[in-house]
PDB file of C-alpha atoms in Angstrom:
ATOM      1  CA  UNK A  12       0.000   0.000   0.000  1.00 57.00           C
ATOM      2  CA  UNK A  13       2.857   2.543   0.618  1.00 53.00           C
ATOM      3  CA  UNK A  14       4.250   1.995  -2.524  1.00 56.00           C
ATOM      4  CA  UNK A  15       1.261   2.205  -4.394  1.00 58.00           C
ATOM      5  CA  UNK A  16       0.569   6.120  -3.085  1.00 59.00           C
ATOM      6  CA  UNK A  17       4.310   6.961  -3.517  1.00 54.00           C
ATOM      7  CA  UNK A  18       3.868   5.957  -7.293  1.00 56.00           C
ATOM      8  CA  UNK A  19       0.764   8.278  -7.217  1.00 60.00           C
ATOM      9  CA  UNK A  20       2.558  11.089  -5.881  1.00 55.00           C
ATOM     10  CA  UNK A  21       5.723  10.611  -7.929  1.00 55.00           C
ATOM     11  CA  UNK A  22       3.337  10.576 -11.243  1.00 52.00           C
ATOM     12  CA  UNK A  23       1.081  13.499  -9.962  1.00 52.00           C
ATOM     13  CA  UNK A  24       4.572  15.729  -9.366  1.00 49.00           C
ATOM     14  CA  UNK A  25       5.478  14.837 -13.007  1.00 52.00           C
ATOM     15  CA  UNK A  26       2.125  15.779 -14.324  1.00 46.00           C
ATOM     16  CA  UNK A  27       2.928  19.044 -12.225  1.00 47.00           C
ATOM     17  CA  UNK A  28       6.289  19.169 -13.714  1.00 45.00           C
ATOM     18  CA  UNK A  29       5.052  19.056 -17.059  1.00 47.00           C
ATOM     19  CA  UNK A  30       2.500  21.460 -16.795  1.00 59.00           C
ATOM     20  CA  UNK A  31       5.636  24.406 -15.926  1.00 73.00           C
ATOM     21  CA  UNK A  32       6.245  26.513 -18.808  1.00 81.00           C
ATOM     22  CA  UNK A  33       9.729  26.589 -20.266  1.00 86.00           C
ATOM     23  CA  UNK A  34      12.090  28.959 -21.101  1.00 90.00           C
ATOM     24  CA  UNK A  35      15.049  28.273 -23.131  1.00 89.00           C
ATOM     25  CA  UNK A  36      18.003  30.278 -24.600  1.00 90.00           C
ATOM     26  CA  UNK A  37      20.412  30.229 -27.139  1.00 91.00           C
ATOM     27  CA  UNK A  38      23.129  31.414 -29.793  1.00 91.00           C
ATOM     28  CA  UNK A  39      23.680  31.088 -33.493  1.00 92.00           C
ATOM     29  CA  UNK A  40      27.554  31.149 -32.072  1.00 90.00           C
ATOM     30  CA  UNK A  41      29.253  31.670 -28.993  1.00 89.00           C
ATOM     31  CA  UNK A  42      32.718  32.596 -31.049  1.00 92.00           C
ATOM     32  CA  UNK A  43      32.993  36.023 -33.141  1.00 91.00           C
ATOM     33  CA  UNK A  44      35.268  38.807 -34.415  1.00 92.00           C
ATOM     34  CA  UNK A  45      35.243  41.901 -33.119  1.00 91.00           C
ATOM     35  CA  UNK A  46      32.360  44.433 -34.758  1.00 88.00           C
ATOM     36  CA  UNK A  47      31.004  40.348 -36.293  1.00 91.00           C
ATOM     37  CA  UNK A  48      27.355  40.037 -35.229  1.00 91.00           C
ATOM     38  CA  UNK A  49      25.121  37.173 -34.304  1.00 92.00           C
ATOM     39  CA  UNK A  50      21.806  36.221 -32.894  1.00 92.00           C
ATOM     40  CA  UNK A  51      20.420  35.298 -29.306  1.00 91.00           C
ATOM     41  CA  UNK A  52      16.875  33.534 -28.948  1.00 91.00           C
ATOM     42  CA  UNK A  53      14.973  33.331 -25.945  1.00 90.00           C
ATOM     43  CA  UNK A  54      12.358  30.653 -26.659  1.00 89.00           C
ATOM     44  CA  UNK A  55       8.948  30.330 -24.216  1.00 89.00           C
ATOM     45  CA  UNK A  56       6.514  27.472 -23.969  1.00 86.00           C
ATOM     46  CA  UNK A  57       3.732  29.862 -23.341  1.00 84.00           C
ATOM     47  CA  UNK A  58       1.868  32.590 -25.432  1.00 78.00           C
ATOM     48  CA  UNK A  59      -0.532  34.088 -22.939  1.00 83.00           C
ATOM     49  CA  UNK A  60       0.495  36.616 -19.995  1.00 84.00           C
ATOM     50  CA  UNK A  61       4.109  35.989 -21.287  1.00 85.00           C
ATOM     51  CA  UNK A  62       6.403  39.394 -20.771  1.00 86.00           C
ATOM     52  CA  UNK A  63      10.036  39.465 -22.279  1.00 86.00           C
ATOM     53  CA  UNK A  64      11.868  42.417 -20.737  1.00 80.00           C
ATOM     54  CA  UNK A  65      14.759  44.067 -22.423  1.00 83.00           C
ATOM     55  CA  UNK A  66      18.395  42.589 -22.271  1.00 83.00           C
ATOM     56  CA  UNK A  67      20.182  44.323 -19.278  1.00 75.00           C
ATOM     57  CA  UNK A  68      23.538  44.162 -17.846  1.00 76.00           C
ATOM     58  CA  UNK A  69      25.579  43.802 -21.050  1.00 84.00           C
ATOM     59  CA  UNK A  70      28.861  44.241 -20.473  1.00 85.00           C
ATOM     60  CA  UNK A  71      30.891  43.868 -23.403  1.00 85.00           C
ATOM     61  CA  UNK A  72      28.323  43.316 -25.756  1.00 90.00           C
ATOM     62  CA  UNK A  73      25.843  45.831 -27.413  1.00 89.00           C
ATOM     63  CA  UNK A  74      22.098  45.319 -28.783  1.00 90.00           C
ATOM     64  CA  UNK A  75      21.846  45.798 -32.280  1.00 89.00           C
ATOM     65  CA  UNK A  76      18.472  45.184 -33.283  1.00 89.00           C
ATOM     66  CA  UNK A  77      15.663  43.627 -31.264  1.00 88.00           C
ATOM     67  CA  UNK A  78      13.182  41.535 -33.653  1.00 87.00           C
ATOM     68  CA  UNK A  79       9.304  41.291 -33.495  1.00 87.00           C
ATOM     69  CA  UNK A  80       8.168  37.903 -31.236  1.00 85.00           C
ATOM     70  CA  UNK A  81       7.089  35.433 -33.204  1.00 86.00           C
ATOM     71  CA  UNK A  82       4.760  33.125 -32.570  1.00 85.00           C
ATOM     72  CA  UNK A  83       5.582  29.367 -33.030  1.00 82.00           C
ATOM     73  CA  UNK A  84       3.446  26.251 -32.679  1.00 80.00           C
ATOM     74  CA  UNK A  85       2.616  27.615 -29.315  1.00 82.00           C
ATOM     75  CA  UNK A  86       5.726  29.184 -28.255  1.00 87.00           C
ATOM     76  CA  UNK A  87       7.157  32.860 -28.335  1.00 87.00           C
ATOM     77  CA  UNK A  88      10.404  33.534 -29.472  1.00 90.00           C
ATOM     78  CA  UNK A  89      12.519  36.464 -29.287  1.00 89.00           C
ATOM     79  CA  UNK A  90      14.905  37.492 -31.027  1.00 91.00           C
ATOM     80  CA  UNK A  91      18.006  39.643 -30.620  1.00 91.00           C
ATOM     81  CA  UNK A  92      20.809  41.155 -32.980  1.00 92.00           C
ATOM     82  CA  UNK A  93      23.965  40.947 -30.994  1.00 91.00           C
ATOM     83  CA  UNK A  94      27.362  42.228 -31.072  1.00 92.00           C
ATOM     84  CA  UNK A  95      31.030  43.014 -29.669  1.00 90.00           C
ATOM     85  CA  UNK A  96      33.640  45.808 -30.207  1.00 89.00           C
ATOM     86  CA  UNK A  97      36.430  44.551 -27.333  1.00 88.00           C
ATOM     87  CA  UNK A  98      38.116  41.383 -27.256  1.00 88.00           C
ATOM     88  CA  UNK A  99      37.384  39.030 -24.590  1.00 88.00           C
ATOM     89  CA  UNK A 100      35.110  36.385 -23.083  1.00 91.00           C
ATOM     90  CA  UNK A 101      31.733  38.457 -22.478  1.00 91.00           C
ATOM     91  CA  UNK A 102      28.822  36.231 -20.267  1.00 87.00           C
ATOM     92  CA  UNK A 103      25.057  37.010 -21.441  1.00 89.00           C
ATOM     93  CA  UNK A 104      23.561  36.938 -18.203  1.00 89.00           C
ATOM     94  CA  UNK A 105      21.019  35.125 -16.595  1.00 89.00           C
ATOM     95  CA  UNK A 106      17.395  36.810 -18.008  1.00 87.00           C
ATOM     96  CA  UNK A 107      13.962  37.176 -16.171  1.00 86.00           C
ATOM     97  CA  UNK A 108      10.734  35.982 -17.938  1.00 87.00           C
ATOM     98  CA  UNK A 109       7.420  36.693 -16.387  1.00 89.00           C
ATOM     99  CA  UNK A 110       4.602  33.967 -16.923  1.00 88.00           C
ATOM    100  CA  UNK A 111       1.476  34.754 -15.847  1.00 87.00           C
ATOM    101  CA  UNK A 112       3.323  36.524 -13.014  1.00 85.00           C
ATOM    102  CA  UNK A 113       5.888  33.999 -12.486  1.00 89.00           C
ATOM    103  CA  UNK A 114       9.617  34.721 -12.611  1.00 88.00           C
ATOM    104  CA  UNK A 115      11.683  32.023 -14.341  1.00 89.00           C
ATOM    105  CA  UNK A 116      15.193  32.822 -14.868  1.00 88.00           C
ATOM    106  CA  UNK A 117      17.154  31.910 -18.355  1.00 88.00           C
ATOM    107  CA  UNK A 118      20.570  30.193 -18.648  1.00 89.00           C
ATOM    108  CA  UNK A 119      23.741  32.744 -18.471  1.00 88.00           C
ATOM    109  CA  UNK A 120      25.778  31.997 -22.153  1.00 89.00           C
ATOM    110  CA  UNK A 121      29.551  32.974 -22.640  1.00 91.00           C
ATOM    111  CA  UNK A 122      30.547  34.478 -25.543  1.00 91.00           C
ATOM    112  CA  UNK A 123      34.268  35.231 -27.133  1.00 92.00           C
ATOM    113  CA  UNK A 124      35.175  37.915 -28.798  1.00 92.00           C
ATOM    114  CA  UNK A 125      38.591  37.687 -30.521  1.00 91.00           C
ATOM    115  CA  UNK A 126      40.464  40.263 -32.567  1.00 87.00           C
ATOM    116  CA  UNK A 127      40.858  39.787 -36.242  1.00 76.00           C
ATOM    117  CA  UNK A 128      44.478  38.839 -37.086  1.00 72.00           C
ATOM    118  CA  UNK A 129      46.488  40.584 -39.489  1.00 67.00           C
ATOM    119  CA  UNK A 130      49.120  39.043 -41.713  1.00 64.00           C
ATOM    120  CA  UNK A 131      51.996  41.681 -41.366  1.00 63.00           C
ATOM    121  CA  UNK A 132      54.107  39.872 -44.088  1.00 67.00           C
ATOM    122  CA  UNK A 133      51.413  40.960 -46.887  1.00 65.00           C
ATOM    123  CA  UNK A 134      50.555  44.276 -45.326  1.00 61.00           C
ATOM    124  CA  UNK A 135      51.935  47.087 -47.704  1.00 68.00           C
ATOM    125  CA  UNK A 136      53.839  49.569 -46.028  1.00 67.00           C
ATOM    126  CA  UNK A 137      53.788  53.490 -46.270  1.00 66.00           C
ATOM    127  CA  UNK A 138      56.086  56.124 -45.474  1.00 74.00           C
ATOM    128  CA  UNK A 139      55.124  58.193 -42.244  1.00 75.00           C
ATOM    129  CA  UNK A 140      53.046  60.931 -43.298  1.00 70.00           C
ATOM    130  CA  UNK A 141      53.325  64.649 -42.115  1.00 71.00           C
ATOM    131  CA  UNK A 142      51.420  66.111 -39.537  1.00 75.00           C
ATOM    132  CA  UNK A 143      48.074  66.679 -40.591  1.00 70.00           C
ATOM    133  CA  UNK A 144      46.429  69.940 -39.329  1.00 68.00           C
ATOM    134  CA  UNK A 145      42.478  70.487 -38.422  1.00 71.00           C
ATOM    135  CA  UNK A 146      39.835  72.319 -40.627  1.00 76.00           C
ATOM    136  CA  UNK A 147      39.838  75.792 -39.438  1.00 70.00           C
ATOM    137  CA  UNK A 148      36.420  76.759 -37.082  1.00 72.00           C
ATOM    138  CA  UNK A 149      34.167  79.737 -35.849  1.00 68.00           C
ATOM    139  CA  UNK A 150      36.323  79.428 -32.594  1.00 70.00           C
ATOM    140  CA  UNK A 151      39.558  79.765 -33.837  1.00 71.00           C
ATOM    141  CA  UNK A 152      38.382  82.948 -35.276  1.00 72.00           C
ATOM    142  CA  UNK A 153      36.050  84.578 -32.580  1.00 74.00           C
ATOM    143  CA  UNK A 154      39.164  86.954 -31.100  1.00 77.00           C
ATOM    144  CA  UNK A 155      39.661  88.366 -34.665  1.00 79.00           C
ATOM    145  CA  UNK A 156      35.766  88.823 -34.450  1.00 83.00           C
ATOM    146  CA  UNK A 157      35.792  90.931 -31.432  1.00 82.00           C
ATOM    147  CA  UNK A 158      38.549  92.832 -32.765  1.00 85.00           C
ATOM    148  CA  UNK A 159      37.092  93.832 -36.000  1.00 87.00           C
ATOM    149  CA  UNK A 160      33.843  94.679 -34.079  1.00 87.00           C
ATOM    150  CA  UNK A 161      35.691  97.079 -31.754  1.00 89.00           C
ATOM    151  CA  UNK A 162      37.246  98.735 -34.732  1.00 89.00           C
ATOM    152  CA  UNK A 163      34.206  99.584 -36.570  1.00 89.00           C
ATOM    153  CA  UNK A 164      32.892 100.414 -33.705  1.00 90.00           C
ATOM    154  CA  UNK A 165      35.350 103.146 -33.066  1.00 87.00           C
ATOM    155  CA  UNK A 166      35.683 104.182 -37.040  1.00 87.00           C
ATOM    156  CA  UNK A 167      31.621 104.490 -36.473  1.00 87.00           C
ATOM    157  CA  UNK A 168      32.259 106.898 -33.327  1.00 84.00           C
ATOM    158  CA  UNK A 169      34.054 108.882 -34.997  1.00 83.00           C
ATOM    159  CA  UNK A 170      32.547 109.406 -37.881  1.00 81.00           C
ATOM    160  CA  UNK A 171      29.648 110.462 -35.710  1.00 81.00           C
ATOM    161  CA  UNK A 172      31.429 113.079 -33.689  1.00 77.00           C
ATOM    162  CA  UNK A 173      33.383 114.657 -36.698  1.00 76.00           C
ATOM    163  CA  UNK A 174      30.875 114.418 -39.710  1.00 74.00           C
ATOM    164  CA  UNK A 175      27.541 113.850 -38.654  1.00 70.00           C
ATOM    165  CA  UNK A 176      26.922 115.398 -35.315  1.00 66.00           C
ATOM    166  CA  UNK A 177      28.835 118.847 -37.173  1.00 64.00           C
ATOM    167  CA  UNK A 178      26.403 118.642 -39.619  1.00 64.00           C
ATOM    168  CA  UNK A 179      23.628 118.221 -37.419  1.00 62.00           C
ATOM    169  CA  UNK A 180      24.921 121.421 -35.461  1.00 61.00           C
ATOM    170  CA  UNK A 181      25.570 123.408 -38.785  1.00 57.00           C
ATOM    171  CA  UNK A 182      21.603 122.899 -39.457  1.00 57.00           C
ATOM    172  CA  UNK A 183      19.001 125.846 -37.789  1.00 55.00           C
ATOM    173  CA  UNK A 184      16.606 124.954 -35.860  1.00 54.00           C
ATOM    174  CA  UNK A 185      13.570 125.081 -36.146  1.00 54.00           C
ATOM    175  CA  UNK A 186      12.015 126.764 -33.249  1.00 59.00           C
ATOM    176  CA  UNK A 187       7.965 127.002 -33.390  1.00 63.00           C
ATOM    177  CA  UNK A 188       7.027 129.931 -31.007  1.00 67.00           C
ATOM    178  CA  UNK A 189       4.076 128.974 -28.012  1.00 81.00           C
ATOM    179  CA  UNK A 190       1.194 130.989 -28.633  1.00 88.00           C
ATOM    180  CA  UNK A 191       0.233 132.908 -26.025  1.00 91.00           C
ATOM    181  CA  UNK A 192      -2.021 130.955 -23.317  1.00 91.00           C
ATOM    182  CA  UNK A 193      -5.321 133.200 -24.465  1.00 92.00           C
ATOM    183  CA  UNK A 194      -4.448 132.848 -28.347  1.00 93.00           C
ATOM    184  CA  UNK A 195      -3.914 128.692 -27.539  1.00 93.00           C
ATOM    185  CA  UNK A 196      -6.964 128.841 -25.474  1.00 92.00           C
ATOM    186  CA  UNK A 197      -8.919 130.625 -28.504  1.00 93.00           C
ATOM    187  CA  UNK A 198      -7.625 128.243 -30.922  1.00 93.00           C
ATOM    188  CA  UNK A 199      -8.714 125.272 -29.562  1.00 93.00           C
ATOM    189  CA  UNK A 200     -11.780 126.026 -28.877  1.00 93.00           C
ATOM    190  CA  UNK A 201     -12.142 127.064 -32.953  1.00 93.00           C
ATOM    191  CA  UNK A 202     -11.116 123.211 -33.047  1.00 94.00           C
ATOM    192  CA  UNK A 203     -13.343 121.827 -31.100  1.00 92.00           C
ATOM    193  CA  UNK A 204     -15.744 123.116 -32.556  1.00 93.00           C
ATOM    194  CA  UNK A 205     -14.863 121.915 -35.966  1.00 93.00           C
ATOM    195  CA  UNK A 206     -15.234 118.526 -34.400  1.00 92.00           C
ATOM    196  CA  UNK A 207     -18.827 118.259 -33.934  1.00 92.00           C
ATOM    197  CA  UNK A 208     -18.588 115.324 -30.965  1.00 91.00           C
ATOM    198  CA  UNK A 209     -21.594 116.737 -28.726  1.00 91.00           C
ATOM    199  CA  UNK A 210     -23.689 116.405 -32.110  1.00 91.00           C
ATOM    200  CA  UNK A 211     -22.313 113.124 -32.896  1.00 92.00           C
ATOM    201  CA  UNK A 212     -23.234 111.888 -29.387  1.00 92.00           C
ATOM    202  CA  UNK A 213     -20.102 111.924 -28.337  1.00 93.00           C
ATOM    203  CA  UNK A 214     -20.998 114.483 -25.018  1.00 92.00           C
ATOM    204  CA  UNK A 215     -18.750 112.884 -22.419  1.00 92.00           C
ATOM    205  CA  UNK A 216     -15.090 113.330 -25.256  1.00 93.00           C
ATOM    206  CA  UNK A 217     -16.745 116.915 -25.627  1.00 93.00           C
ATOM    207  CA  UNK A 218     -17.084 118.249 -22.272  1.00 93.00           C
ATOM    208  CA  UNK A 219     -13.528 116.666 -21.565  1.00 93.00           C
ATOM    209  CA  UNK A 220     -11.775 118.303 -24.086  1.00 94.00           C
ATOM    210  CA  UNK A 221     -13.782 121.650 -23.489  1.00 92.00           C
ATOM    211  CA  UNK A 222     -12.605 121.551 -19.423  1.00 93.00           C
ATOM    212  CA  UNK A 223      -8.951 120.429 -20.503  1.00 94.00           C
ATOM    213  CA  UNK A 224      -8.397 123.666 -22.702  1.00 94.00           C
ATOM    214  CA  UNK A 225     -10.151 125.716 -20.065  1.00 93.00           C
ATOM    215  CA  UNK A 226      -7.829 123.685 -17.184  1.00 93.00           C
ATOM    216  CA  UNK A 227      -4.547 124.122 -19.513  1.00 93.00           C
ATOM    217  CA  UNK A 228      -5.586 127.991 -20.041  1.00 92.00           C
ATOM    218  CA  UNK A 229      -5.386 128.319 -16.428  1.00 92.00           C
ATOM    219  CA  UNK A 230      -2.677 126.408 -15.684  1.00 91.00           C
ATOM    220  CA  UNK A 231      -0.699 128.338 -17.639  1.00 91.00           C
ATOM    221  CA  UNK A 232      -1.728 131.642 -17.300  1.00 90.00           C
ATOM    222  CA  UNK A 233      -1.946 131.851 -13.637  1.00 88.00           C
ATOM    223  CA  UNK A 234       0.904 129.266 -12.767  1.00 89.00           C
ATOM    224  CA  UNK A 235      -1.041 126.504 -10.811  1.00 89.00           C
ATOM    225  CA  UNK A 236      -1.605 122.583 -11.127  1.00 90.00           C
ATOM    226  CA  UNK A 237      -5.346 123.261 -12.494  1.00 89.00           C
ATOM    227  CA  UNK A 238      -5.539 120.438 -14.937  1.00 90.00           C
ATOM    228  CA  UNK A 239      -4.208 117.848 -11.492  1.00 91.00           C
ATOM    229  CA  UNK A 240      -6.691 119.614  -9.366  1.00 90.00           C
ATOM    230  CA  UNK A 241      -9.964 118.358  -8.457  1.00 92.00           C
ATOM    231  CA  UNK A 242     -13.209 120.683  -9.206  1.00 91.00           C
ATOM    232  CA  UNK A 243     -13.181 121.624  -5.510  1.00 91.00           C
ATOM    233  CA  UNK A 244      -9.463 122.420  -5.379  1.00 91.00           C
ATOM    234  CA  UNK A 245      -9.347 124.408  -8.180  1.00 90.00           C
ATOM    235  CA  UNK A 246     -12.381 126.721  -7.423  1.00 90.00           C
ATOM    236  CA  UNK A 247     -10.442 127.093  -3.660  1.00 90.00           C
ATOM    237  CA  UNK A 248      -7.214 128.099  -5.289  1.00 89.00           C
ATOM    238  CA  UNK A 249      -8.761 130.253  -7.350  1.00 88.00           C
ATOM    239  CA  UNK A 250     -11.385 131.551  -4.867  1.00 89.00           C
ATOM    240  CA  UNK A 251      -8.122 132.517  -2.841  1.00 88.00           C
ATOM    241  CA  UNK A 252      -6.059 134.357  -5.130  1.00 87.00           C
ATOM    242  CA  UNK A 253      -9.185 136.587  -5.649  1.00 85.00           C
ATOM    243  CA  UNK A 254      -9.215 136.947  -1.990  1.00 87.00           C
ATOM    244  CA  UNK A 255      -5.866 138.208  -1.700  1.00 85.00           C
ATOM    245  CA  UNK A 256      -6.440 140.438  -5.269  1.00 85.00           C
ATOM    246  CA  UNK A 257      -3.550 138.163  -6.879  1.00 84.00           C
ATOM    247  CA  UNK A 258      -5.729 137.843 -10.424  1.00 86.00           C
ATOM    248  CA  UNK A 259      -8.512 139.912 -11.579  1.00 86.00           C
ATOM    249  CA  UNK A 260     -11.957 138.267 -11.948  1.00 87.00           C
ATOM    250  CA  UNK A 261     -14.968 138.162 -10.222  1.00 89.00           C
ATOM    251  CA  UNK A 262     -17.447 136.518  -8.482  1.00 89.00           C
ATOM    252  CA  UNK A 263     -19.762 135.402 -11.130  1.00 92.00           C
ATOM    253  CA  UNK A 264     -16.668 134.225 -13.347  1.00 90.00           C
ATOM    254  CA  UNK A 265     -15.577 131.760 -10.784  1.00 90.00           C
ATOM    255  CA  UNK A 266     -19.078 130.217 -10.159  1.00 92.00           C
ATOM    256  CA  UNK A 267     -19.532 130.153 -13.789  1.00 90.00           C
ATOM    257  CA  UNK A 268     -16.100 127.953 -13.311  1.00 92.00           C
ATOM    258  CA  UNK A 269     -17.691 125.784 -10.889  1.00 91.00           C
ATOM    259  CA  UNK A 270     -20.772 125.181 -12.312  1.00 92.00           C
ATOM    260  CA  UNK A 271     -19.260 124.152 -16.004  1.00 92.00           C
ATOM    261  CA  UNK A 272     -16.550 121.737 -14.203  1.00 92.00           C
ATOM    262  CA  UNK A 273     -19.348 120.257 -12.046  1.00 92.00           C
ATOM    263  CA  UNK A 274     -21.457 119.864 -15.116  1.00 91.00           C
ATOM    264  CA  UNK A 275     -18.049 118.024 -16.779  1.00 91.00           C
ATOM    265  CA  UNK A 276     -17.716 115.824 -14.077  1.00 91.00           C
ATOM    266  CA  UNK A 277     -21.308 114.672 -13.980  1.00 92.00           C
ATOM    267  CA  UNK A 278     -21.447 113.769 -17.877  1.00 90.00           C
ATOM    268  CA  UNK A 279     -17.758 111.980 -17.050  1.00 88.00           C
ATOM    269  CA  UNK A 280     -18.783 110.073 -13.955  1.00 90.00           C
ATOM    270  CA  UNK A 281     -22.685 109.922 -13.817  1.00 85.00           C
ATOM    271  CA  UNK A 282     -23.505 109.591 -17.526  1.00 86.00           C
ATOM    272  CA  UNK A 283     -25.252 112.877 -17.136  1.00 88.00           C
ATOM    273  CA  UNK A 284     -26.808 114.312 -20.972  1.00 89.00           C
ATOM    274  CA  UNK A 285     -27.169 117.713 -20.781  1.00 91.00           C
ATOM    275  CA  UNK A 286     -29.716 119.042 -23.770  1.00 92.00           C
ATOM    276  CA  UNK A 287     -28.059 120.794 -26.307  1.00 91.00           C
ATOM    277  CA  UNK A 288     -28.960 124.422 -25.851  1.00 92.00           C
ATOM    278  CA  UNK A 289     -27.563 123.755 -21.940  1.00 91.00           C
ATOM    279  CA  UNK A 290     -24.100 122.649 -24.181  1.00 91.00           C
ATOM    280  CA  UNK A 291     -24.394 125.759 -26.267  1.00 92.00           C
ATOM    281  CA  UNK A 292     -24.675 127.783 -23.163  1.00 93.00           C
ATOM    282  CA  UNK A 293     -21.417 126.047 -21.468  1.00 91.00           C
ATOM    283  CA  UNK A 294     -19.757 126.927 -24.680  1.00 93.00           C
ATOM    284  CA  UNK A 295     -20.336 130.244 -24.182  1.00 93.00           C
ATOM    285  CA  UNK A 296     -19.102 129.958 -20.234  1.00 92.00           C
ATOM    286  CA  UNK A 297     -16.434 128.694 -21.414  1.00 92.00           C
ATOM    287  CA  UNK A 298     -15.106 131.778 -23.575  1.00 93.00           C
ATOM    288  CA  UNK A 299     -16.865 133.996 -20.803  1.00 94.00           C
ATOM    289  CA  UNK A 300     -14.086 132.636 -18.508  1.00 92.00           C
ATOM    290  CA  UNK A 301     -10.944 132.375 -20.451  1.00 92.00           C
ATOM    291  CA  UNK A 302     -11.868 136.258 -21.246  1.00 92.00           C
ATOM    292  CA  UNK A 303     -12.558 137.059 -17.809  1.00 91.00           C
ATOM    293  CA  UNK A 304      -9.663 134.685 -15.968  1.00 89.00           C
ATOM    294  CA  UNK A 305      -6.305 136.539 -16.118  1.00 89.00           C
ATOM    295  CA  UNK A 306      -3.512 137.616 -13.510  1.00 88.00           C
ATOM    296  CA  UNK A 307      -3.671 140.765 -12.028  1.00 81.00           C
ATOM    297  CA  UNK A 308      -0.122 141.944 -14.303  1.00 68.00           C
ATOM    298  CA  UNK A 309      -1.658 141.278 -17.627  1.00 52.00           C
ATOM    299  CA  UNK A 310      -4.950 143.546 -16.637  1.00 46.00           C
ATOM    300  CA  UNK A 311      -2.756 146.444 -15.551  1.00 47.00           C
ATOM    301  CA  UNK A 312      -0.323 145.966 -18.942  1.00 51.00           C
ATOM    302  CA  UNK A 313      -4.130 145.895 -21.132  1.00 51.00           C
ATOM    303  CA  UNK A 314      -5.293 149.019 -18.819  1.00 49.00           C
ATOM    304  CA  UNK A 315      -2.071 150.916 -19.510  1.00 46.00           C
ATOM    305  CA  UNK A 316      -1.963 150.266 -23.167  1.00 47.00           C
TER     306      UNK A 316
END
């Protein structure tokens, strides 16, 4: 009886044995010349769940090609193009398969590489040449680069300084002369005009321009920031200087002032539209000031004349 189930497991463990996938290696040679090639096949008895990793830890030896697997009366094989360029005895080593998440572990192979021999007896001999020398490059000329560059830098200089700028200084100048801040004043407001934005709906571009000229008028006849001023600050500064008698105007000119910069900034900020005979009449403010707006010098110089 005891032999009868040690025969049953000894032919169950060789059914087992069977059943394992195996993996098998080999070379077309294990002898070449340096730079000769030949060809290493990993065979598998399995096609499903079957991964072939890439050859590692060459030494010595370099993949050429790797081949598509081919499929075989149930097997894979793969295929590699192999090669050498130093002499010596190179090992392939030992390779892991995974089957269906099983390592199994190829065979290591040893392979020679040997040099070619040369048959010095029929090799034709040469005299010793001369010492060739290397193509010229960019690099070899980059110094004489920067040095040329420097040079025509300098010739460019000086042409500068002694032809062109002499020229330049030979040639009159054009000088235009400022109009005088009334004339300016009066001659933008011609050009605004000419525009026609409040009738093209443009109100808000109109009423800007019209309080810049006014602003710039002031600024520049009676020496203050106007057009960086506020409304408010403006009318103060100006509200002062008449205090003190520094400018000649009057009440009425000031609030005329106020009111046409406080109509501005509503258009500006609140999307106020004023009708158009109220823009007609802040054109006419507008002219009302500038003639009415002067330092208290200029009204003494008109009186006297």
């Amino acid at each position: 009886m005891k032999y009868k189930l040690l025969y049953i497991c000894l032919f169950l463990a060789s059914l087992t044995f069977a059943q394992q996938p195996q993996v098998k290696v080999e070379v077309d040679t294990s002898n070449i010349r340096i730079g000769e090639q030949f060809q290493y096949k990993i065979s598998v008895d399995a096609t499903e769940n079957v991964i072939i990793p890439k050859l590692e830890n060459l030494k010595g030896l370099e993949v050429i090609d790797s081949l598509k697997i081919d499929t075989i009366k149930n097997k894979l094989v793969q295929k590699y193009i192999l090669t050498g360029f130093d002499s010596g005895a190179f090992h392939i080593p030992r390779q892991q398969i995974f089957i269906r998440n099983q390592v199994y572990l190829t065979d290591s192979l040893l392979i020679n590489v040997t040099t070619v021999p040369i048959d010095t007896t029929k090799v034709k001999k040469f005299p010793i040449k001369g010492i060739k020398g290397e193509p010229y490059q960019l690099d070899d000329f980059k110094q004489y680069i920067w040095w040329a560059v420097i040079a025509l830098a300098l010739v460019a200089l000086l042409l500068y300084f002694f032809v062109f700028k002499k020229k330049k200084e030979k040639q009159e100048e054009v000088i235009i002369p400022l109009l005088a801040p009334y004339e300016e004043a009066m001659q933008k407001l011609e050009e605004l005009d000419k525009k026609l934005l409040w009738q093209n709906n443009q109100v808000k571009k109109y009423y800007s321009e019209l309080t810049d000229i006014i602003r710039g008028y002031i600024e520049r006849e009676l020496h203050v920031p106007a057009l960086e001023s506020t409304t408010d600050e403006l009318i103060d500064i100006l509200q002062d200087f008449n205090n003190i008698k520094s400018i000649e105007t009057t009440k009425e000119t000031i609030e005329k002032l106020k009111g046409l910069l406080q109509e501005s900034d509503l258009v500006k900020f609140a999307k106020s539209k004023p009708l158009s005979h109220e823009i007609e009449e802040d054109r006419k403010d507008a002219k009302y000031i500038i003639d009415h707006l002067k330092p208290k010098k200029q009204v003494e110089e008109d009186n006297v004349e």
